[in-house]
Short mmCIF file of C-alpha atoms and ligand atoms in Angstrom, two decimals:
data_model
loop_
_atom_site.label_atom_id
_atom_site.label_comp_id
_atom_site.label_asym_id
_atom_site.label_seq_id
_atom_site.Cartn_x
_atom_site.Cartn_y
_atom_site.Cartn_z
CA MET A 839 -28.07 16.11 2.23
CA LYS A 840 -26.88 13.25 4.55
CA VAL A 841 -24.28 12.13 7.01
CA TYR A 842 -22.13 9.46 5.34
CA PHE A 843 -20.37 6.97 7.67
CA ILE A 844 -17.30 5.94 5.68
CA GLY A 845 -14.97 2.95 6.21
CA ALA A 846 -11.74 4.74 5.62
CA GLY A 847 -9.71 1.40 5.40
CA PRO A 848 -6.70 0.27 7.63
CA GLY A 849 -4.29 3.12 6.92
CA ASP A 850 -3.01 3.02 3.27
CA PRO A 851 -5.05 5.94 1.69
CA GLU A 852 -5.50 3.97 -1.39
CA LEU A 853 -7.42 1.43 0.56
CA ILE A 854 -10.53 3.62 0.93
CA THR A 855 -13.29 2.62 -1.54
CA VAL A 856 -14.01 4.66 -4.61
CA LYS A 857 -17.28 5.76 -3.16
CA GLY A 858 -15.76 6.64 0.11
CA GLN A 859 -13.20 8.78 -1.54
CA ARG A 860 -15.84 10.65 -3.79
CA LEU A 861 -17.96 11.49 -0.82
CA LEU A 862 -14.90 12.63 1.08
CA LYS A 863 -13.95 14.95 -1.73
CA GLU A 864 -17.51 16.39 -1.92
CA ALA A 865 -18.12 16.84 1.71
CA GLU A 866 -18.47 20.38 3.37
CA VAL A 867 -17.83 18.87 6.75
CA VAL A 868 -15.38 16.02 7.58
CA ILE A 869 -15.36 14.42 10.96
CA TYR A 870 -12.55 11.70 11.39
CA ALA A 871 -11.48 9.40 14.15
CA GLY A 872 -8.10 11.02 14.75
CA SER A 873 -6.55 8.20 16.74
CA LEU A 874 -6.60 5.74 13.89
CA VAL A 875 -7.68 7.25 10.56
CA ASN A 876 -4.65 8.09 8.49
CA PRO A 877 -4.63 12.08 8.19
CA ALA A 878 -3.15 11.59 4.72
CA LEU A 879 -6.82 10.89 3.68
CA LEU A 880 -7.68 14.40 4.54
CA GLY A 881 -5.72 15.76 1.63
CA TRP A 882 -8.77 14.83 -0.56
CA ALA A 883 -11.03 17.03 1.30
CA ARG A 884 -12.06 20.53 -0.17
CA PRO A 885 -9.65 23.22 0.87
CA GLU A 886 -12.74 25.05 2.49
CA ALA A 887 -14.09 21.87 4.23
CA ARG A 888 -14.36 22.17 7.95
CA ILE A 889 -12.47 19.25 9.44
CA TYR A 890 -12.92 17.93 12.93
CA ASP A 891 -11.01 15.25 14.89
CA SER A 892 -13.61 13.25 16.76
CA SER A 893 -11.23 12.04 19.47
CA SER A 894 -11.58 15.31 21.23
CA LEU A 895 -15.36 15.44 20.81
CA THR A 896 -18.25 13.86 22.90
CA LEU A 897 -21.08 11.93 21.11
CA GLU A 898 -23.43 14.91 21.67
CA GLU A 899 -20.98 17.32 20.09
CA ILE A 900 -20.39 15.08 17.16
CA ILE A 901 -24.15 14.74 16.54
CA ASP A 902 -24.60 18.58 16.93
CA LEU A 903 -22.09 19.15 14.30
CA MET A 904 -23.74 16.64 12.03
CA GLU A 905 -27.13 18.07 12.51
CA GLU A 906 -26.02 21.75 11.93
CA ALA A 907 -24.40 20.86 8.63
CA VAL A 908 -27.23 18.72 7.28
CA ARG A 909 -29.68 21.38 8.16
CA LYS A 910 -27.64 23.80 6.12
CA GLY A 911 -27.76 21.53 3.19
CA GLN A 912 -24.31 20.19 3.60
CA LYS A 913 -22.76 16.79 3.21
CA VAL A 914 -20.95 15.21 6.24
CA ALA A 915 -18.14 12.57 5.68
CA ARG A 916 -17.77 10.74 8.97
CA LEU A 917 -14.43 8.75 8.59
CA HIS A 918 -14.01 5.58 10.64
CA THR A 919 -10.96 3.44 10.50
CA GLY A 920 -11.13 -0.05 8.63
CA ASP A 921 -14.73 -1.09 8.15
CA THR A 922 -17.76 0.55 9.78
CA SER A 923 -19.15 -2.77 11.03
CA LEU A 924 -16.47 -3.57 13.61
CA TYR A 925 -15.62 -1.73 16.91
CA SER A 926 -16.42 1.64 15.37
CA ALA A 927 -19.12 2.89 17.65
CA ILE A 928 -21.33 3.95 14.79
CA GLN A 929 -24.44 2.33 16.33
CA GLU A 930 -24.82 5.06 18.96
CA GLN A 931 -24.41 7.78 16.28
CA ILE A 932 -26.92 6.19 14.03
CA GLU A 933 -29.47 5.91 16.80
CA ALA A 934 -28.92 9.59 17.80
CA LEU A 935 -29.30 10.67 14.12
CA GLU A 936 -32.51 8.64 13.79
CA ALA A 937 -33.92 10.36 16.92
CA ARG A 938 -33.31 13.70 15.36
CA GLY A 939 -34.56 12.69 11.81
CA ILE A 940 -31.22 13.21 10.24
CA PRO A 941 -30.58 11.13 7.14
CA TYR A 942 -27.49 9.08 6.88
CA GLU A 943 -25.79 6.33 4.75
CA ILE A 944 -23.11 3.72 5.48
CA VAL A 945 -20.31 3.17 3.08
CA PRO A 946 -18.30 0.08 4.17
CA GLY A 947 -14.42 -0.12 3.99
CA VAL A 948 -11.52 -2.49 4.04
CA SER A 949 -11.11 -3.81 7.74
CA SER A 950 -7.70 -4.09 9.28
CA PHE A 951 -8.28 -7.90 9.54
CA SER A 952 -8.21 -8.07 5.71
CA ALA A 953 -5.12 -5.90 5.63
CA ALA A 954 -3.41 -8.03 8.17
CA ALA A 955 -4.05 -11.18 6.23
CA ALA A 956 -2.73 -9.41 3.21
CA ALA A 957 0.40 -8.41 5.14
CA VAL A 958 1.20 -11.99 6.14
CA ARG A 959 0.19 -13.20 2.81
CA LYS A 960 -2.25 -15.77 4.04
CA GLU A 961 -5.79 -16.89 3.63
CA PHE A 962 -7.89 -17.31 6.82
CA THR A 963 -10.03 -20.14 5.42
CA LEU A 964 -7.98 -23.19 4.11
CA PRO A 965 -9.54 -26.32 2.82
CA GLY A 966 -9.01 -29.16 5.27
CA GLN A 967 -8.30 -26.78 7.95
CA SER A 968 -10.46 -23.95 9.30
CA GLN A 969 -13.38 -22.67 7.29
CA THR A 970 -14.16 -20.16 10.10
CA LEU A 971 -12.77 -16.88 11.08
CA ILE A 972 -13.26 -15.51 14.63
CA LEU A 973 -13.05 -11.74 15.04
CA THR A 974 -12.96 -10.83 18.58
CA ARG A 975 -11.31 -8.84 21.36
CA ARG A 976 -10.34 -9.28 24.93
CA ALA A 977 -12.46 -7.66 27.59
CA GLY A 978 -11.25 -4.19 28.61
CA ARG A 979 -13.28 -1.15 29.64
CA THR A 980 -15.82 -2.72 27.24
CA PRO A 981 -17.01 -5.99 28.73
CA VAL A 982 -17.14 -9.06 26.63
CA PRO A 983 -19.78 -11.82 27.37
CA GLU A 984 -18.57 -14.81 29.24
CA ALA A 985 -19.68 -17.15 26.51
CA GLU A 986 -17.14 -15.28 24.17
CA SER A 987 -14.29 -15.38 26.47
CA LEU A 988 -10.99 -16.18 24.57
CA ALA A 989 -10.80 -19.49 26.49
CA ALA A 990 -14.21 -20.39 25.30
CA LEU A 991 -13.63 -19.29 21.73
CA SER A 992 -10.33 -21.01 21.62
CA VAL A 993 -11.83 -24.61 21.77
CA HIS A 994 -13.07 -24.20 18.13
CA ARG A 995 -9.46 -23.88 16.98
CA ALA A 996 -10.79 -21.64 14.15
CA SER A 997 -8.74 -18.95 12.54
CA LEU A 998 -8.76 -16.06 14.87
CA CYS A 999 -8.11 -12.37 14.68
CA LEU A 1000 -7.87 -10.32 17.92
CA PHE A 1001 -8.68 -6.69 17.89
CA LEU A 1002 -8.08 -4.02 20.55
CA SER A 1003 -5.85 -6.27 22.77
CA ALA A 1004 -2.18 -5.38 21.89
CA HIS A 1005 -1.81 -3.93 25.44
CA CYS A 1006 -2.84 -7.25 27.18
CA LEU A 1007 -1.21 -9.94 24.95
CA LYS A 1008 0.25 -11.89 27.90
CA GLU A 1009 -3.29 -12.57 29.32
CA ALA A 1010 -4.87 -13.00 25.81
CA THR A 1011 -2.24 -15.66 24.68
CA GLN A 1012 -2.66 -17.60 27.96
CA GLU A 1013 -6.38 -17.67 27.64
CA LEU A 1014 -6.13 -18.66 23.88
CA ALA A 1015 -3.68 -21.60 24.71
CA THR A 1016 -6.67 -23.29 26.47
CA GLY A 1017 -7.85 -24.61 23.21
CA TYR A 1018 -5.13 -23.83 20.72
CA GLY A 1019 -2.23 -25.02 22.70
CA LEU A 1020 0.97 -22.92 23.36
CA GLU A 1021 2.52 -24.13 20.17
CA ALA A 1022 -0.15 -22.64 17.96
CA PRO A 1023 1.18 -20.32 15.35
CA ALA A 1024 0.66 -16.57 15.96
CA ALA A 1025 1.48 -13.39 14.15
CA LEU A 1026 1.17 -9.80 15.43
CA VAL A 1027 0.45 -7.17 12.66
CA TYR A 1028 1.25 -3.57 13.73
CA LYS A 1029 -0.18 -0.92 11.62
CA ALA A 1030 -1.10 -3.06 8.64
CA SER A 1031 -0.94 -1.12 5.26
CA TRP A 1032 0.85 1.77 6.95
CA PRO A 1033 4.42 2.66 5.99
CA GLU A 1034 5.55 1.77 9.49
CA GLU A 1035 3.89 -1.63 9.31
CA LYS A 1036 5.65 -4.38 11.36
CA ILE A 1037 4.95 -8.20 11.42
CA LEU A 1038 6.05 -10.41 14.31
CA TYR A 1039 5.86 -14.27 14.04
CA GLY A 1040 5.87 -16.79 16.74
CA SER A 1041 3.64 -18.88 18.79
CA LEU A 1042 1.16 -18.35 21.52
CA ALA A 1043 4.02 -19.17 23.81
CA ASP A 1044 6.22 -16.31 22.79
CA ILE A 1045 4.33 -13.65 20.61
CA ALA A 1046 3.59 -11.54 23.72
CA ASP A 1047 7.36 -11.31 24.72
CA ARG A 1048 8.24 -10.48 21.17
CA ALA A 1049 5.78 -7.75 21.06
CA GLN A 1050 6.96 -6.37 24.41
CA LYS A 1051 10.54 -6.23 23.07
CA GLU A 1052 9.35 -4.30 20.03
CA GLY A 1053 7.40 -1.88 22.26
CA ILE A 1054 3.97 -2.78 20.39
CA GLU A 1055 1.06 -1.91 22.67
CA ARG A 1056 -1.51 -0.58 20.20
CA THR A 1057 -2.73 -0.56 16.66
CA ALA A 1058 -2.03 -4.24 16.24
CA LEU A 1059 -3.84 -7.44 15.50
CA LEU A 1060 -3.00 -10.86 16.85
CA LEU A 1061 -3.62 -13.63 14.35
CA VAL A 1062 -3.84 -17.14 15.66
CA GLY A 1063 -4.31 -20.51 13.91
CA ASP A 1064 -2.81 -23.14 11.65
CA PHE A 1065 -3.71 -21.05 8.61
CA LEU A 1066 -0.51 -19.27 9.31
CA ARG A 1067 1.43 -22.33 8.37
CA GLY A 1068 -0.35 -22.04 5.05
CA ARG A 1069 -0.57 -25.78 4.54
CA GLY A 1070 -4.18 -26.54 3.52
CA GLN A 1071 -5.41 -29.00 0.94
CA ARG A 1072 -5.72 -27.76 -2.64
CA SER A 1073 -8.99 -26.00 -3.23
CA ARG A 1074 -11.53 -27.48 -5.52
CA LEU A 1075 -12.28 -24.19 -7.17
CA TYR A 1076 -9.31 -24.33 -9.46
CA HIS A 1077 -8.87 -28.18 -9.52
CA PRO A 1078 -9.14 -29.72 -12.91
CA ALA A 1079 -11.05 -32.71 -11.48
CA PHE A 1080 -14.07 -30.60 -10.46
CA SER A 1081 -16.53 -28.46 -12.27
CA HIS A 1082 -18.74 -25.67 -11.12
CA GLY A 1083 -21.07 -22.98 -12.56
CA PHE A 1084 -18.38 -21.20 -14.37
CA ARG A 1085 -15.93 -24.01 -15.53
CA ARG A 1086 -16.30 -27.43 -16.77
CA LYS A 1087 -14.18 -30.07 -15.35
CA LYS A 1088 -11.55 -31.57 -17.79
CA ASP A 1089 -12.82 -35.21 -17.13
CA GLU A 1090 -16.52 -35.33 -18.07
CA ALA A 1091 -17.12 -38.60 -16.33
CA SER A 1092 -17.54 -37.43 -12.83
CA HIS A 1093 -20.31 -35.35 -11.43
CA HIS A 1094 -18.85 -33.52 -8.45
CA HIS A 1095 -20.33 -30.06 -7.88
CA LEU A 1096 -19.18 -27.29 -5.78
CA ASP A 1097 -21.12 -25.05 -3.45
CA GLU A 1098 -21.67 -21.48 -4.54
CA THR A 1099 -18.46 -20.28 -2.83
CA GLY A 1100 -16.60 -22.77 -4.79
CA SER A 1101 -14.01 -23.95 -2.32
N1 SAH B 186 -13.27 -0.65 12.41
C1 SAH B 186 -11.90 -1.02 12.52
C2 SAH B 186 -11.43 -1.53 13.97
C3 SAH B 186 -11.48 -0.38 14.86
S1 SAH B 186 -10.99 -0.85 16.56
C4 SAH B 186 -11.53 -2.19 11.53
O1 SAH B 186 -12.46 -2.62 10.79
O2 SAH B 186 -10.37 -2.47 11.35
C5 SAH B 186 -9.29 -0.48 16.53
C6 SAH B 186 -8.47 -1.77 16.55
O3 SAH B 186 -8.44 -2.28 15.20
C7 SAH B 186 -7.04 -1.57 16.99
O4 SAH B 186 -6.88 -1.67 18.41
C8 SAH B 186 -6.35 -2.64 16.25
O5 SAH B 186 -6.48 -3.81 17.00
C9 SAH B 186 -7.03 -2.75 15.11
N2 SAH B 186 -6.48 -2.03 13.84
C10 SAH B 186 -6.97 -0.98 13.27
N3 SAH B 186 -6.22 -0.57 12.21
C11 SAH B 186 -5.21 -1.40 12.20
C12 SAH B 186 -4.04 -1.51 11.41
N4 SAH B 186 -3.79 -0.81 10.33
N5 SAH B 186 -3.20 -2.58 11.72
C13 SAH B 186 -3.40 -3.40 12.74
N6 SAH B 186 -4.47 -3.32 13.55
C14 SAH B 186 -5.40 -2.34 13.29
#
């Protein structure tokens, strides 16, 4: 028996993976991050499952619960919002489990940055524009290395998605304007994929004010970059003049080839 760290998705209960849902259905013990995981997901747990909200527990209490269950031969589903690889504090849990010799597995999920792009119906990587997405946050109680300050990152003018910073958008947008300029398009996506989802559009100059007027201070992602305008070049992947491993070009004369991502 194991502890399963499961990316529970951004909110919509249908955005958990098939594997994550199966493990949640099978688990005797469910520990979920109550501040962000949609409680609707708990409807899939067994009626007799013991369910804990981790927001009221310490790391030591969480690990004790996990150890007790696994030693009894029970399965533990540990639900984290979005994907497990970003800002989910699983590393410290993993290390504590390893120290106690408790087996675990990680099941990834749909991150909120993917849900936010879907909400604004955009693609972060557009040919002829940015081919890079920066996932970051502003320093808060958790420090951010100086080399990763928003001002430093902004000079790349890559597509950017800002986590954990809805409460400090004034400062964040000013810092980002260093490289992007105040006119850069920005969108704030609140509770992507939840029924109460809200999207605000603007620029780095005004998005913070718009958010303040709407009273949005948490559970939101700031998206920044020209990708929001949606005007890239046409991709080569579906272009008739290019061929690649899975499709022959219409005109046999040229020999263009695409890299494996195809775009
Ligand atoms: N592991 C999560 C991130 C956890 S950090 C993931 O992959 O998405 C928590 C931050 O994620 C929040 O402050 C907010 O910035 C963002 N977030 C999580 N769910 C969100 C959602 N449904 N809509 C918008 N932002 C969300």
